[in-house]
Amino acid sequence: MAERVGLYPGTFDPITTGHQDIIRRSLRVVDRLVVGVAVNAGKSPLFDVNERVALTAQDLALLGLEPPRLEVRSFDSLLMHFVHEVGATVIVRGLRAVSDFEYEFQMAGMNSRLDQDVETVFLMASERHHFIASKLVKEIASLGGDVSSFVSPLIAERLAERFGTAAP
């Protein structure tokens, strides 16, 4: 049987405990997972793409999630082009709330039209992660708030450095 490769794309600016949860659970569904860190300059990321790739890889390695079953790579292309580049047959998407579903459903339909052999799998965020969003984490950190329950100590420290605030 062929290796089942999944791709979990996102901005990961920064990676949160919600992302970690989806990644762990994705590894139950696929043999190998590529975490695709999108350049996505339109979102005005706090960390540049190289920092996000490095932080994501370091963060996941601290959890024992690393090669050969997991790879973190950046991409700056059409998602379906990157899917083909990494040999994925499954796109993993995390859903936090009903509001996420409409956009993700539309994207899954478009991607299916581009390549009907690639499946999109939706994983619901675990109950304790439903509300976590990188955007909110950055806002809290920028105002000197404690983000330690939303991100790892590594990420909390990097956010504190970036915003010039004290780490928890």
Short mmCIF file of C-alpha atoms in Angstrom, two decimals:
data_model
loop_
_atom_site.label_atom_id
_atom_site.label_comp_id
_atom_site.label_asym_id
_atom_site.label_seq_id
_atom_site.Cartn_x
_atom_site.Cartn_y
_atom_site.Cartn_z
CA MET A 1 0.00 0.00 0.00
CA ALA A 2 1.30 3.45 -0.93
CA GLU A 3 2.37 5.88 1.76
CA ARG A 4 -0.47 8.28 2.58
CA VAL A 5 0.98 11.81 2.68
CA GLY A 6 -1.01 14.66 4.18
CA LEU A 7 -0.47 18.39 3.96
CA TYR A 8 -1.53 20.76 6.74
CA PRO A 9 -1.20 24.27 5.27
CA GLY A 10 -1.38 27.50 7.23
CA THR A 11 0.37 30.70 8.13
CA PHE A 12 1.44 29.50 11.61
CA ASP A 13 2.13 33.06 12.79
CA PRO A 14 2.75 31.72 15.39
CA ILE A 15 2.01 28.03 15.88
CA THR A 16 -0.44 27.52 18.76
CA THR A 17 -1.50 24.61 20.95
CA GLY A 18 -4.53 24.33 18.65
CA HIS A 19 -2.24 23.77 15.66
CA GLN A 20 -0.23 21.24 17.67
CA ASP A 21 -3.44 19.34 18.46
CA ILE A 22 -4.47 19.16 14.79
CA ILE A 23 -0.96 18.02 13.81
CA ARG A 24 -0.91 15.25 16.43
CA ARG A 25 -4.33 14.03 15.38
CA SER A 26 -3.45 14.26 11.67
CA LEU A 27 -0.63 11.79 12.24
CA ARG A 28 -3.32 9.22 13.17
CA VAL A 29 -4.84 9.63 9.70
CA VAL A 30 -1.77 9.86 7.44
CA ASP A 31 1.57 8.07 7.32
CA ARG A 32 3.53 11.27 6.84
CA LEU A 33 2.51 14.90 7.33
CA VAL A 34 3.95 18.00 5.73
CA VAL A 35 3.22 21.19 7.64
CA GLY A 36 3.13 23.81 4.90
CA VAL A 37 3.96 27.30 6.14
CA ALA A 38 2.46 29.75 3.68
CA VAL A 39 4.39 32.90 2.84
CA ASN A 40 1.06 34.80 2.81
CA ALA A 41 2.39 38.36 2.90
CA GLY A 42 -1.19 39.60 2.56
CA LYS A 43 -1.77 38.74 6.21
CA SER A 44 1.15 40.94 7.32
CA PRO A 45 2.76 38.23 9.44
CA LEU A 46 4.61 39.11 12.64
CA PHE A 47 7.37 36.61 11.87
CA ASP A 48 8.87 36.21 8.40
CA VAL A 49 8.43 32.87 6.67
CA ASN A 50 11.90 31.57 7.61
CA GLU A 51 11.25 32.37 11.28
CA ARG A 52 7.83 30.70 11.14
CA VAL A 53 9.28 27.54 9.57
CA ALA A 54 12.07 27.41 12.17
CA LEU A 55 9.76 28.14 15.11
CA THR A 56 7.20 25.59 13.94
CA ALA A 57 9.84 22.90 13.43
CA GLN A 58 11.48 23.63 16.82
CA ASP A 59 8.14 23.71 18.60
CA LEU A 60 7.05 20.38 17.13
CA ALA A 61 10.44 18.77 17.80
CA LEU A 62 10.07 19.66 21.49
CA LEU A 63 6.88 17.57 21.41
CA GLY A 64 8.71 14.67 19.78
CA LEU A 65 7.07 15.37 16.41
CA GLU A 66 9.78 15.40 13.79
CA PRO A 67 11.09 13.53 10.73
CA PRO A 68 10.57 11.06 9.25
CA ARG A 69 6.79 11.28 9.88
CA LEU A 70 6.68 15.07 9.97
CA GLU A 71 8.25 17.75 7.81
CA VAL A 72 7.89 21.54 8.00
CA ARG A 73 8.31 23.46 4.73
CA SER A 74 7.42 26.86 3.38
CA PHE A 75 5.51 27.47 0.19
CA ASP A 76 4.60 30.45 -1.96
CA SER A 77 2.45 28.92 -4.66
CA LEU A 78 -1.03 27.70 -5.37
CA LEU A 79 -1.87 25.19 -2.65
CA MET A 80 -2.60 22.46 -5.18
CA HIS A 81 0.80 22.98 -6.80
CA PHE A 82 2.43 22.49 -3.40
CA VAL A 83 0.23 19.42 -2.77
CA HIS A 84 1.65 17.84 -5.93
CA GLU A 85 5.21 18.95 -5.09
CA VAL A 86 5.15 17.12 -1.74
CA GLY A 87 3.22 14.13 -3.07
CA ALA A 88 0.23 14.63 -0.78
CA THR A 89 -3.15 13.03 -1.40
CA VAL A 90 -4.82 14.54 1.66
CA ILE A 91 -5.18 18.17 2.74
CA VAL A 92 -5.81 18.54 6.46
CA ARG A 93 -7.78 21.53 7.71
CA GLY A 94 -8.70 22.36 11.27
CA LEU A 95 -12.09 23.84 12.09
CA ARG A 96 -12.62 25.86 15.25
CA ALA A 97 -16.17 27.08 14.78
CA VAL A 98 -19.05 27.04 12.35
CA SER A 99 -17.76 30.34 10.95
CA ASP A 100 -14.61 28.53 9.69
CA PHE A 101 -16.68 25.93 7.85
CA GLU A 102 -18.13 28.09 5.06
CA TYR A 103 -14.72 29.31 3.87
CA GLU A 104 -13.07 25.90 4.27
CA PHE A 105 -15.96 24.16 2.48
CA GLN A 106 -15.62 26.55 -0.46
CA MET A 107 -11.84 26.03 -0.59
CA ALA A 108 -12.26 22.24 -0.47
CA GLY A 109 -14.66 22.43 -3.41
CA MET A 110 -12.29 24.56 -5.46
CA ASN A 111 -9.35 22.29 -4.66
CA SER A 112 -11.39 19.25 -5.62
CA ARG A 113 -12.15 20.80 -8.99
CA LEU A 114 -8.41 21.37 -9.49
CA ASP A 115 -7.58 17.75 -8.58
CA GLN A 116 -10.32 15.29 -7.70
CA ASP A 117 -7.77 12.74 -6.45
CA VAL A 118 -6.81 14.95 -3.48
CA GLU A 119 -9.14 14.73 -0.49
CA THR A 120 -9.67 17.41 2.12
CA VAL A 121 -10.11 16.12 5.66
CA PHE A 122 -11.57 18.42 8.30
CA LEU A 123 -10.60 17.91 11.93
CA MET A 124 -12.62 19.74 14.53
CA ALA A 125 -10.53 21.55 17.08
CA SER A 126 -10.58 19.89 20.46
CA GLU A 127 -12.94 21.57 22.90
CA ARG A 128 -10.16 23.29 24.82
CA HIS A 129 -8.73 24.78 21.59
CA HIS A 130 -11.90 26.09 19.87
CA PHE A 131 -11.21 29.72 20.66
CA ILE A 132 -7.46 29.88 20.03
CA ALA A 133 -6.42 31.97 17.03
CA SER A 134 -2.92 33.18 16.22
CA LYS A 135 -4.29 36.66 15.61
CA LEU A 136 -5.70 36.85 19.15
CA VAL A 137 -2.56 35.35 20.66
CA LYS A 138 -0.47 38.07 18.99
CA GLU A 139 -2.83 40.77 20.22
CA ILE A 140 -2.69 39.52 23.81
CA ALA A 141 1.12 39.20 23.66
CA SER A 142 1.49 42.69 22.17
CA LEU A 143 -0.33 44.12 25.17
CA GLY A 144 1.83 42.21 27.66
CA GLY A 145 -0.77 39.53 28.42
CA ASP A 146 -0.03 35.94 29.40
CA VAL A 147 -0.26 33.65 26.36
CA SER A 148 1.26 30.60 28.05
CA SER A 149 -1.95 28.57 27.87
CA PHE A 150 -2.24 29.14 24.10
CA VAL A 151 1.33 28.53 22.92
CA SER A 152 4.40 26.61 24.03
CA PRO A 153 7.03 28.23 26.28
CA LEU A 154 9.30 28.59 23.23
CA ILE A 155 6.67 30.58 21.33
CA ALA A 156 5.67 32.63 24.39
CA GLU A 157 9.32 33.62 24.80
CA ARG A 158 9.68 34.60 21.14
CA LEU A 159 6.49 36.68 21.29
CA ALA A 160 7.74 38.45 24.42
CA GLU A 161 11.05 39.19 22.67
CA ARG A 162 9.29 40.49 19.59
CA PHE A 163 6.97 42.76 21.53
CA GLY A 164 9.49 43.74 24.21
CA THR A 165 7.32 42.42 27.01
CA ALA A 166 8.12 40.08 29.88
CA ALA A 167 7.66 36.37 29.22
CA PRO A 168 5.37 34.59 31.68
#
